[in-house]
Short mmCIF file of C-alpha atoms and ligand atoms in Angstrom, two decimals:
data_model
loop_
_atom_site.label_atom_id
_atom_site.label_comp_id
_atom_site.label_asym_id
_atom_site.label_seq_id
_atom_site.Cartn_x
_atom_site.Cartn_y
_atom_site.Cartn_z
CA UNK A 1 0.00 0.01 -0.02
CA UNK A 2 1.21 3.55 -0.67
CA UNK A 3 2.44 5.44 2.31
CA UNK A 4 3.51 8.91 1.12
CA UNK A 5 0.86 11.52 1.90
CA UNK A 6 0.41 12.30 -1.83
CA UNK A 7 -0.05 8.67 -2.83
CA UNK A 8 -2.61 8.19 0.03
CA UNK A 9 -4.36 11.43 -1.02
CA UNK A 10 -4.63 10.12 -4.61
CA UNK A 11 -6.40 7.03 -3.23
CA UNK A 12 -8.70 8.97 -0.92
CA UNK A 13 -9.78 11.46 -3.64
CA UNK A 14 -10.50 8.48 -5.91
CA UNK A 15 -13.37 7.42 -3.59
CA UNK A 16 -16.43 9.38 -4.50
CA UNK A 17 -17.60 10.06 -1.01
CA UNK A 18 -20.04 12.89 -1.70
CA UNK A 19 -22.31 12.82 1.42
CA UNK A 20 -25.29 11.31 -0.51
CA UNK A 21 -23.07 8.22 -1.35
CA UNK A 22 -21.80 5.41 0.81
CA UNK A 23 -18.27 5.99 2.20
CA UNK A 24 -17.68 2.29 2.88
CA UNK A 25 -15.09 1.74 0.16
CA UNK A 26 -12.90 4.49 1.60
CA UNK A 27 -13.43 3.11 5.12
CA UNK A 28 -12.52 -0.44 4.10
CA UNK A 29 -9.37 0.83 2.39
CA UNK A 30 -8.29 2.78 5.46
CA UNK A 31 -9.05 -0.22 7.74
CA UNK A 32 -6.80 -2.34 5.46
CA UNK A 33 -4.06 0.32 5.60
CA UNK A 34 -4.10 0.31 9.39
CA UNK A 35 -4.19 -3.50 9.37
CA UNK A 36 -1.02 -3.53 7.28
CA UNK A 37 0.64 -1.40 10.02
CA UNK A 38 -0.52 -3.84 12.66
CA UNK A 39 -3.26 -1.53 13.92
CA UNK A 40 -6.79 -2.93 14.32
CA UNK A 41 -9.36 -0.18 13.39
CA UNK A 42 -12.96 -0.24 14.56
CA UNK A 43 -15.65 0.42 12.04
CA UNK A 44 -18.85 1.90 13.46
CA UNK A 45 -21.73 1.61 11.07
CA UNK A 46 -24.81 3.83 10.92
CA UNK A 47 -28.27 2.19 11.17
CA UNK A 48 -28.55 1.76 7.39
CA UNK A 49 -25.16 -0.06 7.14
CA UNK A 50 -24.15 2.08 4.18
CA UNK A 51 -22.00 4.58 6.06
CA UNK A 52 -19.41 4.24 8.75
CA UNK A 53 -17.02 6.00 11.10
CA UNK A 54 -13.59 4.55 11.77
CA UNK A 55 -11.73 4.66 14.98
CA UNK A 56 -8.09 3.47 15.33
CA UNK A 57 -5.78 3.89 18.28
CA UNK A 58 -2.00 3.70 18.43
CA UNK A 59 -0.36 3.57 21.79
CA UNK A 60 -1.54 2.60 25.34
CA UNK A 61 -5.32 2.76 25.42
CA UNK A 62 -5.35 2.99 29.25
CA UNK A 63 -3.80 6.51 29.15
CA UNK A 64 -5.33 9.87 28.21
CA UNK A 65 -4.16 10.74 24.75
CA UNK A 66 -4.91 12.94 21.75
CA UNK A 67 -7.61 12.68 19.06
CA UNK A 68 -6.90 13.47 15.45
CA UNK A 69 -10.31 14.01 13.82
CA UNK A 70 -11.51 14.42 10.26
CA UNK A 71 -14.46 13.74 8.07
CA UNK A 72 -14.52 11.41 5.12
CA UNK A 73 -17.37 12.90 3.12
CA UNK A 74 -17.10 15.76 0.60
CA UNK A 75 -19.55 18.17 -0.98
CA UNK A 76 -20.92 17.47 -4.48
CA UNK A 77 -19.42 18.69 -7.69
CA UNK A 78 -22.84 18.97 -9.52
CA UNK A 79 -22.97 22.04 -11.83
CA UNK A 80 -19.37 22.96 -11.14
CA UNK A 81 -16.98 23.54 -14.03
CA UNK A 82 -13.76 21.65 -13.22
CA UNK A 83 -10.49 21.75 -15.31
CA UNK A 84 -9.76 18.14 -14.49
CA UNK A 85 -11.65 15.05 -13.16
CA UNK A 86 -12.55 16.04 -9.53
CA UNK A 87 -12.11 12.51 -8.34
CA UNK A 88 -8.69 12.10 -9.88
CA UNK A 89 -5.75 13.81 -8.19
CA UNK A 90 -3.98 16.25 -10.41
CA UNK A 91 -0.78 18.12 -9.42
CA UNK A 92 0.02 21.41 -11.23
CA UNK A 93 2.42 24.06 -10.12
CA UNK A 94 2.68 23.07 -6.51
CA UNK A 95 -1.09 22.72 -6.16
CA UNK A 96 -2.88 19.44 -5.72
CA UNK A 97 -6.32 19.48 -7.25
CA UNK A 98 -9.31 17.24 -6.51
CA UNK A 99 -12.61 17.22 -4.60
CA UNK A 100 -11.78 17.10 -0.94
CA UNK A 101 -8.09 17.96 -1.17
CA UNK A 102 -8.59 20.85 1.14
CA UNK A 103 -11.86 19.82 2.84
CA UNK A 104 -10.47 17.54 4.17
CA UNK A 105 -8.87 14.47 2.62
CA UNK A 106 -5.54 16.29 2.47
CA UNK A 107 -5.41 16.20 6.26
CA UNK A 108 -6.57 12.57 6.49
CA UNK A 109 -3.80 11.62 4.00
CA UNK A 110 -1.23 13.31 6.15
CA UNK A 111 -2.53 11.68 9.32
CA UNK A 112 -2.49 8.26 7.66
CA UNK A 113 0.99 8.89 6.30
CA UNK A 114 2.15 9.46 9.84
CA UNK A 115 0.92 6.07 11.07
CA UNK A 116 4.16 4.04 10.36
CA UNK A 117 6.30 6.43 12.35
CA UNK A 118 3.72 6.53 15.25
CA UNK A 119 3.63 2.75 15.29
CA UNK A 120 7.35 2.62 15.40
CA UNK A 121 7.63 5.20 18.16
CA UNK A 122 7.17 3.90 21.62
CA UNK A 123 4.27 6.18 22.49
CA UNK A 124 3.74 7.03 26.12
CA UNK A 125 0.27 8.39 25.36
CA UNK A 126 -2.15 7.19 22.66
CA UNK A 127 -3.26 8.88 19.51
CA UNK A 128 -6.79 8.16 18.29
CA UNK A 129 -7.72 8.52 14.55
CA UNK A 130 -11.36 9.49 14.32
CA UNK A 131 -12.79 9.44 10.80
CA UNK A 132 -16.46 10.33 10.50
CA UNK A 133 -19.20 10.30 7.85
CA UNK A 134 -21.77 12.94 6.93
CA UNK A 135 -20.09 15.97 8.35
CA UNK A 136 -21.08 18.15 5.38
CA UNK A 137 -24.78 17.42 5.92
CA UNK A 138 -24.91 18.29 9.66
CA UNK A 139 -22.20 16.36 11.49
CA UNK A 140 -24.36 13.22 11.69
CA UNK A 141 -21.59 10.67 12.14
CA UNK A 142 -19.39 12.21 14.73
CA UNK A 143 -21.55 11.83 17.94
CA UNK A 144 -21.20 8.01 17.78
CA UNK A 145 -17.43 8.12 17.36
CA UNK A 146 -17.09 10.54 20.36
CA UNK A 147 -19.23 8.20 22.43
CA UNK A 148 -17.10 5.18 21.43
CA UNK A 149 -13.87 7.06 22.30
CA UNK A 150 -15.24 7.89 25.78
CA UNK A 151 -16.13 4.22 26.36
CA UNK A 152 -12.84 2.87 25.14
CA UNK A 153 -10.56 4.34 27.84
CA UNK A 154 -9.77 7.53 29.76
CA UNK A 155 -11.09 10.69 28.18
CA UNK A 156 -8.49 11.98 25.76
CA UNK A 157 -6.83 15.21 26.92
CA UNK A 158 -7.07 16.91 23.62
CA UNK A 159 -8.64 16.84 20.17
CA UNK A 160 -7.27 18.32 16.96
CA UNK A 161 -9.73 18.79 14.22
CA UNK A 162 -8.00 18.97 10.80
CA UNK A 163 -10.34 21.36 8.98
CA UNK A 164 -8.48 23.78 6.68
CA UNK A 165 -6.97 26.60 8.73
CA UNK A 166 -3.70 27.08 6.89
CA UNK A 167 -2.13 25.23 9.87
CA UNK A 168 -3.19 27.99 12.24
CA UNK A 169 -4.88 27.37 15.53
CA UNK A 170 -8.59 28.02 15.56
CA UNK A 171 -10.03 28.21 19.08
CA UNK A 172 -13.62 29.12 18.40
CA UNK A 173 -16.59 29.03 15.98
CA UNK A 174 -20.33 29.42 16.22
CA UNK A 175 -22.72 26.48 16.47
CA UNK A 176 -25.19 25.82 13.73
CA UNK A 177 -28.69 24.56 14.38
CA UNK A 178 -31.06 24.04 11.41
CA UNK A 179 -34.82 24.08 12.05
CA UNK A 180 -38.05 23.81 10.07
CA UNK A 181 -41.38 25.14 11.24
CA UNK A 182 -44.64 23.76 9.72
CA UNK A 183 -47.80 25.71 10.22
CA UNK A 184 -51.28 24.40 9.66
CA UNK A 185 -54.16 26.82 9.33
CA UNK A 186 -57.43 26.68 7.50
CA UNK A 187 -57.75 27.15 3.69
CA UNK A 188 -60.80 29.02 2.26
CA UNK A 189 -61.80 31.27 -0.58
CA UNK A 190 -59.85 34.52 -0.49
CA UNK A 191 -63.08 36.40 -0.75
CA UNK A 192 -63.97 35.29 2.74
CA UNK A 193 -60.71 35.27 4.63
CA UNK A 194 -62.55 35.75 7.93
CA UNK A 195 -63.63 32.03 7.61
CA UNK A 196 -60.15 30.75 7.28
CA UNK A 197 -56.79 30.79 9.22
CA UNK A 198 -53.98 32.11 7.11
CA UNK A 199 -50.86 30.00 7.67
CA UNK A 200 -48.62 32.44 5.82
CA UNK A 201 -49.67 35.28 8.05
CA UNK A 202 -49.12 33.10 11.09
CA UNK A 203 -45.63 32.30 9.78
CA UNK A 204 -45.03 36.01 9.35
CA UNK A 205 -45.89 36.56 12.98
CA UNK A 206 -43.56 33.74 13.99
CA UNK A 207 -40.81 35.39 11.96
CA UNK A 208 -41.39 38.82 13.50
CA UNK A 209 -41.04 37.23 16.86
CA UNK A 210 -37.60 35.80 15.71
CA UNK A 211 -36.69 39.26 14.55
CA UNK A 212 -37.47 40.71 17.92
CA UNK A 213 -35.29 38.07 19.54
CA UNK A 214 -32.50 38.84 17.10
CA UNK A 215 -32.64 42.53 17.83
CA UNK A 216 -32.50 41.97 21.58
CA UNK A 217 -29.53 39.57 21.34
CA UNK A 218 -27.56 41.82 18.94
CA UNK A 219 -28.09 44.81 21.30
CA UNK A 220 -27.02 42.96 24.50
CA UNK A 221 -23.30 43.70 25.14
CA UNK A 222 -23.13 40.61 27.38
CA UNK A 223 -23.65 38.47 24.23
CA UNK A 224 -20.46 39.84 22.52
CA UNK A 225 -17.91 37.15 21.50
CA UNK A 226 -14.93 37.15 19.13
CA UNK A 227 -16.91 36.45 15.98
CA UNK A 228 -18.16 38.39 13.05
CA UNK A 229 -20.90 39.48 13.85
CA UNK A 230 -20.06 39.08 17.55
CA UNK A 231 -23.49 37.82 18.56
CA UNK A 232 -25.76 34.78 17.95
CA UNK A 233 -27.68 35.09 14.68
CA UNK A 234 -31.12 33.89 13.64
CA UNK A 235 -31.89 33.71 9.93
CA UNK A 236 -34.87 32.45 7.82
CA UNK A 237 -33.69 30.77 4.59
CA UNK A 238 -36.73 29.35 2.76
CA UNK A 239 -40.49 29.62 2.89
CA UNK A 240 -43.22 27.75 1.04
CA UNK A 241 -46.95 28.19 1.51
CA UNK A 242 -50.33 28.46 0.04
CA UNK A 243 -51.66 27.13 -3.29
CA UNK A 244 -53.19 30.00 -5.29
CA UNK A 245 -53.66 33.74 -5.09
CA UNK A 246 -57.33 33.49 -4.37
CA UNK A 247 -57.14 30.88 -1.64
CA UNK A 248 -56.33 31.74 2.00
CA UNK A 249 -53.14 29.73 2.66
CA UNK A 250 -53.86 26.63 4.65
CA UNK A 251 -50.22 25.56 5.15
CA UNK A 252 -46.88 27.18 5.40
CA UNK A 253 -43.42 25.80 6.11
CA UNK A 254 -40.17 27.64 6.52
CA UNK A 255 -36.54 26.77 7.29
CA UNK A 256 -34.42 28.83 9.62
CA UNK A 257 -31.14 28.54 11.44
CA UNK A 258 -29.47 29.74 14.64
CA UNK A 259 -25.77 30.26 14.76
CA UNK A 260 -25.03 30.26 18.51
CA UNK A 261 -21.94 31.81 20.10
CA UNK A 262 -22.44 29.90 23.33
CA UNK A 263 -24.22 26.79 24.79
CA UNK A 264 -27.67 27.55 26.18
CA UNK A 265 -28.71 30.53 24.09
CA UNK A 266 -30.30 28.28 21.42
CA UNK A 267 -32.51 26.78 24.14
CA UNK A 268 -33.38 30.35 25.28
CA UNK A 269 -34.49 31.20 21.75
CA UNK A 270 -36.53 27.98 21.51
CA UNK A 271 -38.18 28.69 24.88
CA UNK A 272 -39.32 32.15 23.88
CA UNK A 273 -40.58 30.80 20.48
CA UNK A 274 -42.52 28.08 22.29
CA UNK A 275 -43.98 30.68 24.78
CA UNK A 276 -45.04 32.86 21.91
CA UNK A 277 -46.68 29.92 20.05
CA UNK A 278 -48.54 28.66 23.06
CA UNK A 279 -49.62 31.97 24.62
CA UNK A 280 -50.16 34.19 21.61
CA UNK A 281 -50.12 32.60 18.15
CA UNK A 282 -52.00 29.28 18.65
CA UNK A 283 -54.87 30.63 20.82
CA UNK A 284 -55.63 33.23 18.14
CA UNK A 285 -55.52 30.64 15.29
CA UNK A 286 -57.65 28.10 17.21
CA UNK A 287 -60.49 30.52 17.63
CA UNK A 288 -61.51 29.53 14.05
CA UNK A 289 -59.62 26.25 13.59
CA UNK A 290 -59.32 23.96 16.61
CA UNK A 291 -56.85 21.83 14.60
CA UNK A 292 -54.44 24.68 13.90
CA UNK A 293 -50.85 23.62 14.60
CA UNK A 294 -47.36 25.04 14.70
CA UNK A 295 -44.66 22.42 14.90
CA UNK A 296 -40.87 22.99 14.83
CA UNK A 297 -38.40 20.21 14.08
CA UNK A 298 -34.56 20.22 14.32
CA UNK A 299 -32.88 19.05 11.12
CA UNK A 300 -29.34 19.24 12.52
CA UNK A 301 -27.65 20.65 15.61
CA UNK A 302 -23.92 21.27 15.55
CA UNK A 303 -22.55 22.73 18.86
CA UNK A 304 -20.29 25.78 18.87
CA UNK A 305 -16.53 25.47 19.52
CA UNK A 306 -16.80 27.69 22.48
CA UNK A 307 -14.00 30.29 22.29
CA UNK A 308 -11.36 29.51 24.91
CA UNK A 309 -7.83 30.71 25.33
CA UNK A 310 -4.84 28.94 26.76
CA UNK A 311 -6.20 25.36 26.83
CA UNK A 312 -3.82 22.43 26.48
CA UNK A 313 -4.58 21.85 22.79
CA UNK A 314 -4.08 25.49 21.91
CA UNK A 315 -0.75 25.57 23.76
CA UNK A 316 0.52 22.42 22.13
CA UNK A 317 -0.78 23.49 18.74
CA UNK A 318 1.01 26.84 19.06
CA UNK A 319 4.26 25.12 20.02
CA UNK A 320 4.14 22.67 17.16
CA UNK A 321 3.18 25.21 14.48
CA UNK A 322 5.36 28.02 15.87
CA UNK A 323 2.37 30.39 15.53
CA UNK A 324 1.67 32.34 18.72
CA UNK A 325 -1.77 33.57 18.05
CA UNK A 326 -5.10 31.88 17.48
CA UNK A 327 -8.21 32.86 15.56
CA UNK A 328 -11.89 32.12 15.13
CA UNK A 329 -13.61 31.05 11.91
CA UNK A 330 -17.02 31.64 10.41
CA UNK A 331 -17.61 28.04 9.43
CA UNK A 332 -18.81 25.19 11.67
CA UNK A 333 -17.09 21.86 12.40
CA UNK A 334 -17.19 18.76 14.47
CA UNK A 335 -14.97 20.35 17.11
CA UNK A 336 -17.81 21.23 19.48
CA UNK A 337 -18.76 17.54 19.91
CA UNK A 338 -15.27 16.83 21.33
CA UNK A 339 -15.17 19.97 23.48
CA UNK A 340 -18.65 19.14 24.92
CA UNK A 341 -17.35 15.97 26.55
CA UNK A 342 -14.39 17.81 28.12
CA UNK A 343 -11.51 17.54 25.76
CA UNK A 344 -9.38 20.64 25.03
CA UNK A 345 -10.21 21.10 21.37
CA UNK A 346 -8.83 23.29 18.61
CA UNK A 347 -8.96 23.18 14.80
CA UNK A 348 -5.62 22.89 12.96
CA UNK A 349 -5.33 21.62 9.42
CA UNK A 350 -3.75 22.25 6.08
CA UNK A 351 -5.28 24.19 3.26
CA UNK A 352 -7.36 27.28 2.89
CA UNK A 353 -11.13 27.26 3.53
CA UNK A 354 -11.44 29.66 0.57
CA UNK A 355 -10.68 26.76 -1.72
CA UNK A 356 -13.21 24.38 -0.14
CA UNK A 357 -16.52 23.47 -1.83
CA UNK A 358 -15.46 25.20 -5.05
CA UNK A 359 -14.65 23.94 -8.62
CA UNK A 360 -10.93 23.19 -8.97
CA UNK A 361 -10.59 22.76 -5.25
CA UNK A 362 -6.89 22.44 -4.46
CA UNK A 363 -4.44 22.37 -1.59
CA UNK A 364 -0.87 23.69 -1.82
CA UNK A 365 1.82 21.00 -1.54
CA UNK A 366 3.55 23.21 1.04
CA UNK A 367 0.46 23.03 3.28
CA UNK A 368 0.63 19.22 3.20
CA UNK A 369 4.34 19.38 3.99
CA UNK A 370 3.66 21.71 6.98
CA UNK A 371 0.95 19.28 8.22
CA UNK A 372 3.45 16.42 8.08
CA UNK A 373 5.91 18.50 10.17
CA UNK A 374 3.14 19.23 12.67
CA UNK A 375 2.26 15.54 12.93
CA UNK A 376 5.94 14.58 13.25
CA UNK A 377 6.20 17.01 16.25
CA UNK A 378 3.05 15.65 17.71
CA UNK A 379 4.42 12.04 17.57
CA UNK A 380 7.57 13.17 19.36
CA UNK A 381 5.43 14.87 21.98
CA UNK A 382 3.41 11.75 22.63
CA UNK A 383 6.56 9.58 22.80
CA UNK A 384 8.14 11.72 25.49
ZN1 ZN B 401 -14.78 20.02 6.26
#
């Protein structure tokens, strides 16, 4: 099997692991790669059996160690204009092209390339490789892998998430919770709206309630955090409702999201929405339609990487990269799931997020080399 990071990356990019597809071929290949190094990897399947996480540990499992985490899925290439086959690695002018090179198979390739050295080193503390599925569609795979790590031995001290950060240390990002609200009113002829319950107008009242909450949060100095913008945001993204101009809309659905700066605030927003629905919106609607309903469901819920300074992962990351400052990022990641269970967690990975999700996605060869240097240093740290 190949063991240079570029050869491994070529194999990983060759598996079309767009989130709507199975990732099992990639997982099987990685499991075989670990087996060849004498490491037994665990495969954790989802309930459909078509997707899986992989967890492999090198070093003593009864000690607290370090997690290296990355996702195996990539975003689609549909409708994008690529100069070369997105699932075939192409190296041009120091840049390595292919879907997922930056986000984030480049990192996985480096981590796997470091395996032979880590196996050969007599590690005093273990390193856990956590490869997840379905990150791009709401971090659906990672909770099971975190749970398994916590069962397996003592809680790891730190987690490094290899999302593209140009090998800088990222110590915070907002959470991301996606919701959908379905409203049922009562349809009738638009000439007699007093006989119906207009679900679109009810949706509008709900959204105005969200706007009021947004204004209050934005104006509260206590909610400021080192993000842009510095407060939790609430946004409505889609709306569908009604059937014709001359019918009072009987149904309306809309999708919205909350980007939280801290744990707890999402629940406060939900609680106020629920109070508004139960005390104000529904009683009014049910005067004419006892069956009127307002239901909100959560599509995905990714916790924030709560901004912290000076934790063990940040200190070690700064030492290994030689970069003394940390930053926050506008995108979400799996990091909050590791932080939630008490691991010091930062993001540090090769490549630039600006190249992610785009046609001709690439990663600079120098970024991959820097990541190998980082992992080399990490190995020496764990052996000490
Ligand atoms: Zn990613």
